[in-house]
GROMACS .gro file of C-alpha atoms in nm:
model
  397
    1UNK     CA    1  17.896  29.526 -12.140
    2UNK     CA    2  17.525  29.503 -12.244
    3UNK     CA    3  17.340  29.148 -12.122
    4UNK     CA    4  17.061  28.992 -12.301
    5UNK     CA    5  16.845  28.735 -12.248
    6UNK     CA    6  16.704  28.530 -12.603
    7UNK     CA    7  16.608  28.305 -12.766
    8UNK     CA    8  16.537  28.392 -13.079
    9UNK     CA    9  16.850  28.469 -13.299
   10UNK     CA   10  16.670  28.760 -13.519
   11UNK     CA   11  16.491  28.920 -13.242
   12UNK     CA   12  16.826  28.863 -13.009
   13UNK     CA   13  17.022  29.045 -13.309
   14UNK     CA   14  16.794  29.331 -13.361
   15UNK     CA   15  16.756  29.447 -12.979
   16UNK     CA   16  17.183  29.407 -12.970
   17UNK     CA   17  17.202  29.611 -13.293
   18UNK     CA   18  17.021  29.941 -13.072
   19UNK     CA   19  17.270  29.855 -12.809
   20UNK     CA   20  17.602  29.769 -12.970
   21UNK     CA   21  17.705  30.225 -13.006
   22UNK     CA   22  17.709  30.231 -12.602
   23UNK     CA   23  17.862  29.951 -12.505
   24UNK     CA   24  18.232  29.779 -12.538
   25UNK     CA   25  18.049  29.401 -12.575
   26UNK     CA   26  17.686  29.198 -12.597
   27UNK     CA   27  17.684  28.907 -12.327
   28UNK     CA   28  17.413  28.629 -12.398
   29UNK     CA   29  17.314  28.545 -12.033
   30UNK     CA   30  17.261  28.172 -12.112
   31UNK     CA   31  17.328  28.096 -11.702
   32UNK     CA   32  16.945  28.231 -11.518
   33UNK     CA   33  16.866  27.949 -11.347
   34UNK     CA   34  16.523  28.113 -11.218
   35UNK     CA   35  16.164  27.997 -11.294
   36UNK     CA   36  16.133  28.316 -11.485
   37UNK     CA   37  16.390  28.205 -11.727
   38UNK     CA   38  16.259  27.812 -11.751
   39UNK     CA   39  15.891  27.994 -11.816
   40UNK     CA   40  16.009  28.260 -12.086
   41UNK     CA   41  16.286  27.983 -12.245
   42UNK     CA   42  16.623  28.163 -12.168
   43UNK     CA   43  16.898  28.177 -11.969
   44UNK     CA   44  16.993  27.804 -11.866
   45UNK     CA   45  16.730  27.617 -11.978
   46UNK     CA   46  16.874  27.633 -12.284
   47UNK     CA   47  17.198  27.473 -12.232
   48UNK     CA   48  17.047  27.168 -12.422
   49UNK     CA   49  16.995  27.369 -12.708
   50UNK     CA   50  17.313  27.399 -12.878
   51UNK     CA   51  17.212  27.424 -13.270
   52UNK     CA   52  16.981  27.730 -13.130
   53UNK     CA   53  17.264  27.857 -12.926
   54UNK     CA   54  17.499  27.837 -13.219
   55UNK     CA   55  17.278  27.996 -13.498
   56UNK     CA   56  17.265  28.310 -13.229
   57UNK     CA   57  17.595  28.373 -13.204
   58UNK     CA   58  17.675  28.301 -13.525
   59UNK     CA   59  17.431  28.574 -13.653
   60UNK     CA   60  17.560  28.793 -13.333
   61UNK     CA   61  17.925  28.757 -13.489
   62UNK     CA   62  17.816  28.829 -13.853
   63UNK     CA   63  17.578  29.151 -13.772
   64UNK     CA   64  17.736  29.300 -13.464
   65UNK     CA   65  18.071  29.579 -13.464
   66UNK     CA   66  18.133  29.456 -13.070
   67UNK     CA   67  18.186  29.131 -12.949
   68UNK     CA   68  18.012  28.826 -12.826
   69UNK     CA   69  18.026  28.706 -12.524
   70UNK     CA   70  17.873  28.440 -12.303
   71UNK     CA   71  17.728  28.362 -11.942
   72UNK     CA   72  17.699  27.992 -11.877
   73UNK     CA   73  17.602  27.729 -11.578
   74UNK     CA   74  17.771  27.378 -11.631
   75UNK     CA   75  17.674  26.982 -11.629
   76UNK     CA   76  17.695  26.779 -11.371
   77UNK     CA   77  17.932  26.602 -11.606
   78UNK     CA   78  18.287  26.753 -11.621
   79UNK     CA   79  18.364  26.672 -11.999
   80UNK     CA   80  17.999  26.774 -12.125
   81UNK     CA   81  18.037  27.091 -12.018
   82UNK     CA   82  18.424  27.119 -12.151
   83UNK     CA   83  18.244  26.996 -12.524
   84UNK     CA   84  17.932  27.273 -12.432
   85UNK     CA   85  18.247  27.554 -12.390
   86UNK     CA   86  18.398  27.463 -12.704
   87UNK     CA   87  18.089  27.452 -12.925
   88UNK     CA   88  18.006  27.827 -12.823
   89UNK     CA   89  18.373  27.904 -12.869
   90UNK     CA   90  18.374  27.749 -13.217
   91UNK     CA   91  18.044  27.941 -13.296
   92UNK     CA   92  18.193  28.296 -13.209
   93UNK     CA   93  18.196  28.304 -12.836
   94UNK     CA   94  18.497  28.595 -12.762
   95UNK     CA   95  18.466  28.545 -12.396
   96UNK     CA   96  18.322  28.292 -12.149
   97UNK     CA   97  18.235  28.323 -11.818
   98UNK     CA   98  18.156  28.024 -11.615
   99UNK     CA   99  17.926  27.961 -11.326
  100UNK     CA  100  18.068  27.686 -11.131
  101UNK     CA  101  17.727  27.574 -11.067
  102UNK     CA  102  17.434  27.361 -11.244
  103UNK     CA  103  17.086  27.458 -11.318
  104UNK     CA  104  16.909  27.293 -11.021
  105UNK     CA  105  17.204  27.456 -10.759
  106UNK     CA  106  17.042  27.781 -10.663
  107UNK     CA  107  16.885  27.907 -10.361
  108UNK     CA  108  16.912  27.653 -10.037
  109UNK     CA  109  17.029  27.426 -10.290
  110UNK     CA  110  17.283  27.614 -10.428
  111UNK     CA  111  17.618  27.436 -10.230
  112UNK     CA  112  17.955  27.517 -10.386
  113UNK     CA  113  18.029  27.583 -10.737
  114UNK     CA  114  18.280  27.366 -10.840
  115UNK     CA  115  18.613  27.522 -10.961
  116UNK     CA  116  18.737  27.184 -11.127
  117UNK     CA  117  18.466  27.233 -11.386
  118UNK     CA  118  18.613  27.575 -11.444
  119UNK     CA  119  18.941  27.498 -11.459
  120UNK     CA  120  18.853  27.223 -11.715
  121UNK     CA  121  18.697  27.451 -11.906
  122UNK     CA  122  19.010  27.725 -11.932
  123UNK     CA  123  19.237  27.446 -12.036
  124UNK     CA  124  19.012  27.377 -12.358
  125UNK     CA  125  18.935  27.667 -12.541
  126UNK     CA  126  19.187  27.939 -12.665
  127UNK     CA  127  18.950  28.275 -12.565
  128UNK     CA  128  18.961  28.451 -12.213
  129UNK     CA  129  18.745  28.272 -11.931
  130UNK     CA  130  18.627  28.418 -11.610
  131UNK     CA  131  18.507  28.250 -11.268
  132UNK     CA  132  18.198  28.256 -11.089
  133UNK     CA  133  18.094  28.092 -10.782
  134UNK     CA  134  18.254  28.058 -10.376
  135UNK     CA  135  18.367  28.448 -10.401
  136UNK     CA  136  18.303  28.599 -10.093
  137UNK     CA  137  18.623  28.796 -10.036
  138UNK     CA  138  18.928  28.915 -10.200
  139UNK     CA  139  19.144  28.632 -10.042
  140UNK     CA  140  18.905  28.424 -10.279
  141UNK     CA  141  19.002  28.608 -10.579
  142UNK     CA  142  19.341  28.551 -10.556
  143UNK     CA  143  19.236  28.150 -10.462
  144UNK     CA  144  19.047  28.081 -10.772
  145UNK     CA  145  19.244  28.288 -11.007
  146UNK     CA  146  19.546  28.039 -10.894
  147UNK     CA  147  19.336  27.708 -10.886
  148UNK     CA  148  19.173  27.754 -11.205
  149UNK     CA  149  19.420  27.959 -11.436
  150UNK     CA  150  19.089  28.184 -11.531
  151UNK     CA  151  19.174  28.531 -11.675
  152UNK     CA  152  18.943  28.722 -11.431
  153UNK     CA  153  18.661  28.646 -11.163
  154UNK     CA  154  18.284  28.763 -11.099
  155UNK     CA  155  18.068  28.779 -10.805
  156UNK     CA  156  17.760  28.836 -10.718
  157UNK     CA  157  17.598  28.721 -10.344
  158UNK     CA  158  17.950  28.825 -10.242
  159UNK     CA  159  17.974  29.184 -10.426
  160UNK     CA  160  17.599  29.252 -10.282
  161UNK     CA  161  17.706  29.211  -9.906
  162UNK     CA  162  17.989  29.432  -9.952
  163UNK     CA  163  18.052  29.618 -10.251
  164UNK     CA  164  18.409  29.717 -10.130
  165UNK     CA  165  18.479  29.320 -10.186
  166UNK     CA  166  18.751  29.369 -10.452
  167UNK     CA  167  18.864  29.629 -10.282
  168UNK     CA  168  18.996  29.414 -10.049
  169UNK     CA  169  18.855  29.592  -9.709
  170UNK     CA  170  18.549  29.530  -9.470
  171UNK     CA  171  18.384  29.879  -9.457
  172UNK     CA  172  18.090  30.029  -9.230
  173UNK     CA  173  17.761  29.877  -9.340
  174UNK     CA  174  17.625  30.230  -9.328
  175UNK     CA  175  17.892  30.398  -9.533
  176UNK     CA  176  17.816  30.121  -9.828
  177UNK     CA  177  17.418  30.208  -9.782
  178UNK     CA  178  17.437  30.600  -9.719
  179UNK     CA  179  17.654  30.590 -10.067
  180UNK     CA  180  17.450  30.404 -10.234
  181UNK     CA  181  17.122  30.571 -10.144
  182UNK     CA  182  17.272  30.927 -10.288
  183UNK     CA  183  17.309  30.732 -10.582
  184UNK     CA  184  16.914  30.671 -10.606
  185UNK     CA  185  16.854  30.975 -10.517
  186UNK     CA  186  17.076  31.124 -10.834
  187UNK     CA  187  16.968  30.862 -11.070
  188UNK     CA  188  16.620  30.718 -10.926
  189UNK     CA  189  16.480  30.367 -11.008
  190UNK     CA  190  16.231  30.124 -10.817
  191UNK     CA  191  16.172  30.094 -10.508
  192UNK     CA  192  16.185  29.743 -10.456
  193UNK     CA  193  16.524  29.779 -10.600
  194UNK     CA  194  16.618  29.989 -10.315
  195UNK     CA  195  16.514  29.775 -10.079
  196UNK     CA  196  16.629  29.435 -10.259
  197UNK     CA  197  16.994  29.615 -10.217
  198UNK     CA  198  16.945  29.724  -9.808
  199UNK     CA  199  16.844  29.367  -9.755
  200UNK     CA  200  17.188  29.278  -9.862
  201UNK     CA  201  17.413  29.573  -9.717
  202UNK     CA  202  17.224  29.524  -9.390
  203UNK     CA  203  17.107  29.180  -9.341
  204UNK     CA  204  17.363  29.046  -8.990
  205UNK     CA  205  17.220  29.370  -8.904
  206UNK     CA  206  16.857  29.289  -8.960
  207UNK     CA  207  16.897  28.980  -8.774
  208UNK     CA  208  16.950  29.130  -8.430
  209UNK     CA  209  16.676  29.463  -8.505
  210UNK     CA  210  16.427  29.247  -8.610
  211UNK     CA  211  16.153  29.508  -8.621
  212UNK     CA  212  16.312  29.746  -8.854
  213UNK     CA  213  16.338  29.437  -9.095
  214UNK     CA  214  15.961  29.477  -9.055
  215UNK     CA  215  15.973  29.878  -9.125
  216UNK     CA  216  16.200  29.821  -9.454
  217UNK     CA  217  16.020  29.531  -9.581
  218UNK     CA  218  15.666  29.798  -9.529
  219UNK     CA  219  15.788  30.116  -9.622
  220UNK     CA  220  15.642  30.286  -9.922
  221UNK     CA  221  15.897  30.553  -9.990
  222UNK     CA  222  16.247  30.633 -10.070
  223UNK     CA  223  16.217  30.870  -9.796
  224UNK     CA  224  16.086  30.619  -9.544
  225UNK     CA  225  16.360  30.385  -9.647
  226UNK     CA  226  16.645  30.665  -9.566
  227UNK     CA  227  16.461  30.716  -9.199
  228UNK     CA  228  16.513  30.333  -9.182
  229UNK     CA  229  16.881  30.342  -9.306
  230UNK     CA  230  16.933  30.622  -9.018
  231UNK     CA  231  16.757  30.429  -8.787
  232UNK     CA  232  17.012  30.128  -8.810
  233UNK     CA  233  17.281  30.331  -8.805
  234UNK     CA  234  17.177  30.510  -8.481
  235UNK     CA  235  17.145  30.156  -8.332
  236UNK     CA  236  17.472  30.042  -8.447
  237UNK     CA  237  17.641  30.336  -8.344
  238UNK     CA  238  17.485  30.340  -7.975
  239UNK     CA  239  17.593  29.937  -7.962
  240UNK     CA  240  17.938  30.025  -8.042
  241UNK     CA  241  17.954  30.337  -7.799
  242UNK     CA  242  17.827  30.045  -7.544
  243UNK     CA  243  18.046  29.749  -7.652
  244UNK     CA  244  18.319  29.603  -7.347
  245UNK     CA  245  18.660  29.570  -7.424
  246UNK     CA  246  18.760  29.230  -7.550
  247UNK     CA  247  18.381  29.150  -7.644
  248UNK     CA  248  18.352  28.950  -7.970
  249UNK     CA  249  18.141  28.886  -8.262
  250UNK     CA  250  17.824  28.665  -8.208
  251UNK     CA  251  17.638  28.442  -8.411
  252UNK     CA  252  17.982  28.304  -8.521
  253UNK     CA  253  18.039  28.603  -8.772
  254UNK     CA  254  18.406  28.732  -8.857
  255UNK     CA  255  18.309  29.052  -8.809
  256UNK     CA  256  18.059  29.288  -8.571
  257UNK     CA  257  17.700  29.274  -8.784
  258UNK     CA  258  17.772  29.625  -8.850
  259UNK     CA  259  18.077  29.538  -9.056
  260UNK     CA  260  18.040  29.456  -9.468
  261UNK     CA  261  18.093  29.095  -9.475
  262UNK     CA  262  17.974  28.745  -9.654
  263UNK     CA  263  17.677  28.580  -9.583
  264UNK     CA  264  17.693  28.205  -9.639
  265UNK     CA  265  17.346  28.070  -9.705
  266UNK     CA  266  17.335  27.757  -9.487
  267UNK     CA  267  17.176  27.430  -9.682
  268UNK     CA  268  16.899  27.217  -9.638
  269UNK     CA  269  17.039  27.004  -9.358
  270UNK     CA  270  17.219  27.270  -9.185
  271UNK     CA  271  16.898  27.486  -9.132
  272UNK     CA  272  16.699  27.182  -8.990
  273UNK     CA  273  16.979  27.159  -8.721
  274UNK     CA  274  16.937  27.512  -8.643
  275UNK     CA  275  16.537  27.474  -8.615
  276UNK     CA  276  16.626  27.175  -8.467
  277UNK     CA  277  16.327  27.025  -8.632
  278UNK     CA  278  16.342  26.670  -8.859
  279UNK     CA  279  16.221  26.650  -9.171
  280UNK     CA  280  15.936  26.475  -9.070
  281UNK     CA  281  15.836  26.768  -8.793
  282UNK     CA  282  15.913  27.009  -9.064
  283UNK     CA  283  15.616  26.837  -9.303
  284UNK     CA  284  15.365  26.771  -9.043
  285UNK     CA  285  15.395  27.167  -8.957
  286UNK     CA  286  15.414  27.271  -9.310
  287UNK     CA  287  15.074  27.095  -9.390
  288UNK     CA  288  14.880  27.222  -9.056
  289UNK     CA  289  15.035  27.579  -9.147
  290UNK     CA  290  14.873  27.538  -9.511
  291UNK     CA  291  14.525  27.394  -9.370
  292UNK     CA  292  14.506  27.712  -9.130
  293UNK     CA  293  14.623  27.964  -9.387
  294UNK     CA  294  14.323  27.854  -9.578
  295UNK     CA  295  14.083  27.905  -9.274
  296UNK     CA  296  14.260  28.284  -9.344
  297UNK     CA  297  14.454  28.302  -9.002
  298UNK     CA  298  14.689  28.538  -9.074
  299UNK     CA  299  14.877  28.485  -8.729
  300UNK     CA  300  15.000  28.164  -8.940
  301UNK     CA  301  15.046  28.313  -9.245
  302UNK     CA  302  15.454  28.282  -9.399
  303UNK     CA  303  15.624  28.563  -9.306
  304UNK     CA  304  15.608  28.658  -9.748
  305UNK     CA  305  15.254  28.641  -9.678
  306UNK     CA  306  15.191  28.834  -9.373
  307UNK     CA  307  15.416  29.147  -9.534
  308UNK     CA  308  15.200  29.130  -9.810
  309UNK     CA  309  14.845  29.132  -9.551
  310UNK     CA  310  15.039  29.471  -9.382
  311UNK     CA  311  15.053  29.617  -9.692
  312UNK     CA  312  14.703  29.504  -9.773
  313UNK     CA  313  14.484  29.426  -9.528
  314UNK     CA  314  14.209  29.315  -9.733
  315UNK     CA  315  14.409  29.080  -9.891
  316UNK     CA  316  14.294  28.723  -9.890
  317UNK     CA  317  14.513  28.363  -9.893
  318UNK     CA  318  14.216  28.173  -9.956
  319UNK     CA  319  14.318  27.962 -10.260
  320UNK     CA  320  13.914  27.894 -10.326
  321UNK     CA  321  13.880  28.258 -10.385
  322UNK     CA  322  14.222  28.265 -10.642
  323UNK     CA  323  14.121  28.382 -10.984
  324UNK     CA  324  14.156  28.047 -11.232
  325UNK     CA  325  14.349  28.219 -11.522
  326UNK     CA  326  14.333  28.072 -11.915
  327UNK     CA  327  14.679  27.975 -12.010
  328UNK     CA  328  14.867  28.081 -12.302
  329UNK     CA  329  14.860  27.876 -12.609
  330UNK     CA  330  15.250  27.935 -12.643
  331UNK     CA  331  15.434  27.916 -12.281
  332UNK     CA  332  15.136  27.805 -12.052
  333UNK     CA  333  15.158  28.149 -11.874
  334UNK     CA  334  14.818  28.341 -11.795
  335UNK     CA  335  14.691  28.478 -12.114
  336UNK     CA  336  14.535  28.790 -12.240
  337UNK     CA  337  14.179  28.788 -12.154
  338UNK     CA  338  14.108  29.009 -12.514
  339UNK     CA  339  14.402  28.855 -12.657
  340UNK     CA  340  14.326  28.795 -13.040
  341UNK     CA  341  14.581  28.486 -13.055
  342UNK     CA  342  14.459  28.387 -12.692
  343UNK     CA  343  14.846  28.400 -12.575
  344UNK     CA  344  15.016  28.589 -12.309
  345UNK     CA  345  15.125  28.928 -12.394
  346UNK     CA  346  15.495  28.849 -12.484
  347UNK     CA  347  15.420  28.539 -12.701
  348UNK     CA  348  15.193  28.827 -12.883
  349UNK     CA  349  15.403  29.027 -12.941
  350UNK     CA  350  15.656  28.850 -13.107
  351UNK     CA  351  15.307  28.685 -13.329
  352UNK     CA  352  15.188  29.025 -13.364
  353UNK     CA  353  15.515  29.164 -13.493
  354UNK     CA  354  15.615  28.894 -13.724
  355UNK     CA  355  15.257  28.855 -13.892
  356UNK     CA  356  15.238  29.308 -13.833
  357UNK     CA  357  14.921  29.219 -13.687
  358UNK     CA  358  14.719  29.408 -13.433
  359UNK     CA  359  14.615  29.317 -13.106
  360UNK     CA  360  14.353  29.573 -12.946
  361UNK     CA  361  14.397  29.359 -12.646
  362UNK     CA  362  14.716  29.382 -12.532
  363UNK     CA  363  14.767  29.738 -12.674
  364UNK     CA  364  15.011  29.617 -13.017
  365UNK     CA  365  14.923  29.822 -13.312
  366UNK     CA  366  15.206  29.676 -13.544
  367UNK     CA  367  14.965  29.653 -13.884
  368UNK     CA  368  14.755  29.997 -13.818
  369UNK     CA  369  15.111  30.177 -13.729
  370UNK     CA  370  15.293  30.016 -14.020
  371UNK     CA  371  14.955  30.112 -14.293
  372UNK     CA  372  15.032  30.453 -14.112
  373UNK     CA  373  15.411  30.471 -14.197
  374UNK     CA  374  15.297  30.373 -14.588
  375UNK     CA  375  15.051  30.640 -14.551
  376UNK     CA  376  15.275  30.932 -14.479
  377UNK     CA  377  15.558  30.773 -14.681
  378UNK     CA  378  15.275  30.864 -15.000
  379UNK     CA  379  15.160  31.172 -14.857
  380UNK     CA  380  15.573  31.293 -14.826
  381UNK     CA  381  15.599  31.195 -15.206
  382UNK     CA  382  15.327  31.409 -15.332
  383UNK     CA  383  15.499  31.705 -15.191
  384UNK     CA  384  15.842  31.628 -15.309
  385UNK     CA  385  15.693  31.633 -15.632
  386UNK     CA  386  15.459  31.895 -15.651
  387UNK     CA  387  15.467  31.967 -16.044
  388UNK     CA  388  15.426  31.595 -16.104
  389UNK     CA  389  15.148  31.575 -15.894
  390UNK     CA  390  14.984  31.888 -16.097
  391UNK     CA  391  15.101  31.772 -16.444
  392UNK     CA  392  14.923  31.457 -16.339
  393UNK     CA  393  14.553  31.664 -16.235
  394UNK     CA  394  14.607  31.851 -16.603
  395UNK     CA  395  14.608  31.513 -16.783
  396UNK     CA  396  14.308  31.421 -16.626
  397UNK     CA  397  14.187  31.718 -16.636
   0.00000   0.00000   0.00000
């Protein structure tokens, strides 16, 4: 399965078509809930959308060999998001897969995803649906494949925290991670990536070594962030050889924080008990926090903030000192400075290419590469023909 975020039903149709020979299916991810997706107009934020939504899959279905399928977030409202199902299905939609979970639930807001909606939604259409949302273990699986009658289920906070999730078992948190790092090491990619993933495998873990959170959130190299991964597992290892007979889990985990297991984000009200701080505490010290980060003491600094002053000391939080950027005519995000349509660089390049217009600025040559490909197109013609060509010189001649 090849995802795709769009919004644009030609340019959606043309980047599918170079995918469509090396994969089984094209997903349109219309469930990204992030401000990434609200800036760039994707994902959920265009749930509203349907005529858009419909005139991409229904080009999808007519220019595509592979199927379409789709990645949604519901409504609030149970039989909107039945009608929202049905549209896509009558557009072309081959398979849905619902998020249990609406636009605005995500991060500490997220809560639980509600299966009802789900179920709703399998009842009314006549194509496979799958299930997303409160799948932590196998055990939940098997619950929401029964409550909802959905033909299969996805995860993704769950699957992170142990990837051995659907295999039904708990393993070592350093089996998971030493795997997965010969994996990078075969087939390399970003480091943050790397990192982003340990975070997950390791994170009871990183609770208790607090300090080595601060090492892998620092380190600059996959070969730092295997000395880290060792490091861990040495601790882990000499707290087991150490552990009493009888002693149990703390924190209130299921398992020992060296075991592969959920993490359920607490919400809102639930991590004010565990500060045990009110609301009204929690603004007060927000706002002194914010006045002294802009005095630049980094002792006060977020903890986001004061990883980023490690990794660069001369970095400053002042916002008077914060470069005031020129927004995009298009999306409102920071433009090119030497941009010829003063727009960001992905709202030019979709202007450039549809006009085949250049812009020096951002590096898009679509008008002096396309009065290139006419060029040697002419110049390939004069030698297929040769004689012509001469024939042509004698006439003149």
């Amino acid at each position: 399965l090849s995802q795709f975020c769009a919004n644009d039903p030609e340019v959606f149709v043309q980047a599918a078509l170079l995918a469509q020979d090396y994969c089984d299916a094209i997903d349109l991810n219309l469930g990204c809930p992030q401000m990434i997706a609200k800036r760039g107009h994707y994902g959920a934020f265009l749930q509203e959308e349907w005529d858009l939504l419909q005139r991409m899959i229904l080009l999808a279905n007519e220019k595509l060999s592979v199927p379409i399928t789709c990645k949604i977030r519901i409504f609030p409202e149970i039989d909107k998001t039945v009608k929202y199902a049905q549209m896509l299905e009558k557009a072309g939609c081959q398979l849905l897969t619902v998020h249990g979970r609406t636009k605005e639930q995500k991060g500490p807001l997220a809560g639980v995803a509600s299966w009802e909606h789900i179920q709703a939604v399998r009842k009314a259409v006549n194509i496979p649906v799958f299930a997303n949302g409160n799948i932590q273990c196998l055990s939940d699986v098997e619950e929401c494949i029964r409550k909802t009658g959905v033909h299969g289920v996805m995860s993704a906070e769950g699957n992170l925290h142990n990837p051995a999730l659907f295999e039904g078992r708990n393993p070592l948190v350093w089996e998971m991670a030493e795997e997965y790092l010969e994996i990078v090491q075969k087939y390399p990619c970003p480091l943050s990536y790397v990192r982003a993933h340990l975070f997950k495998l390791w994170h009871h873990t990183l609770q208790v070594y607090q300090h080595l959170r601060e090492e892998l959130a620092k380190v600059k190299t996959l070969e730092g962030i295997v000395d880290v991964n060792k490091e861990l597992k040495l601790r882990c290892q000499e707290e087991i050889a150490n552990q009493k007979d009888g002693e149990k889990p703390k924190e209130g985990l299921p398992f020992f924080h060296w075991i592969c297991q959920p993490y359920i984000r607490p919400g809102p009200k639930e991590r004010c008990k565990e500060n045990g701080n009110s609301e009204t505490e929690k603004a007060v010290r927000g706002k002194r926090a914010l006045e002294e980060e802009e005095d630049g003491n980094s002792e006060l600094l977020s903890k986001n903030k004061q990883k980023k002053k490690l990794r660069n000391p001369n970095k400053s939080f002042d916002p008077s000192l914060k470069p005031k950027y020129a927004k995009c005519d298009q999306c409102g995000n920071p433009k090119g400075n030497k941009c010829v349509f003063n727009m960001c660089r992905g709202c030019c390049k979709k202007r450039a290419f549809k006009e085949t217009a250049d812009c020096p600025g951002h590096g898009l040559l679509f008008k002096t590469k396309y009065e290139k490909s006419l060029s040697w197109q002419s110049s390939q013609k004069v030698i297929q023909n040769p004689d012509t060509s001469r024939r042509r010189d004698v006439d003149g001649g």
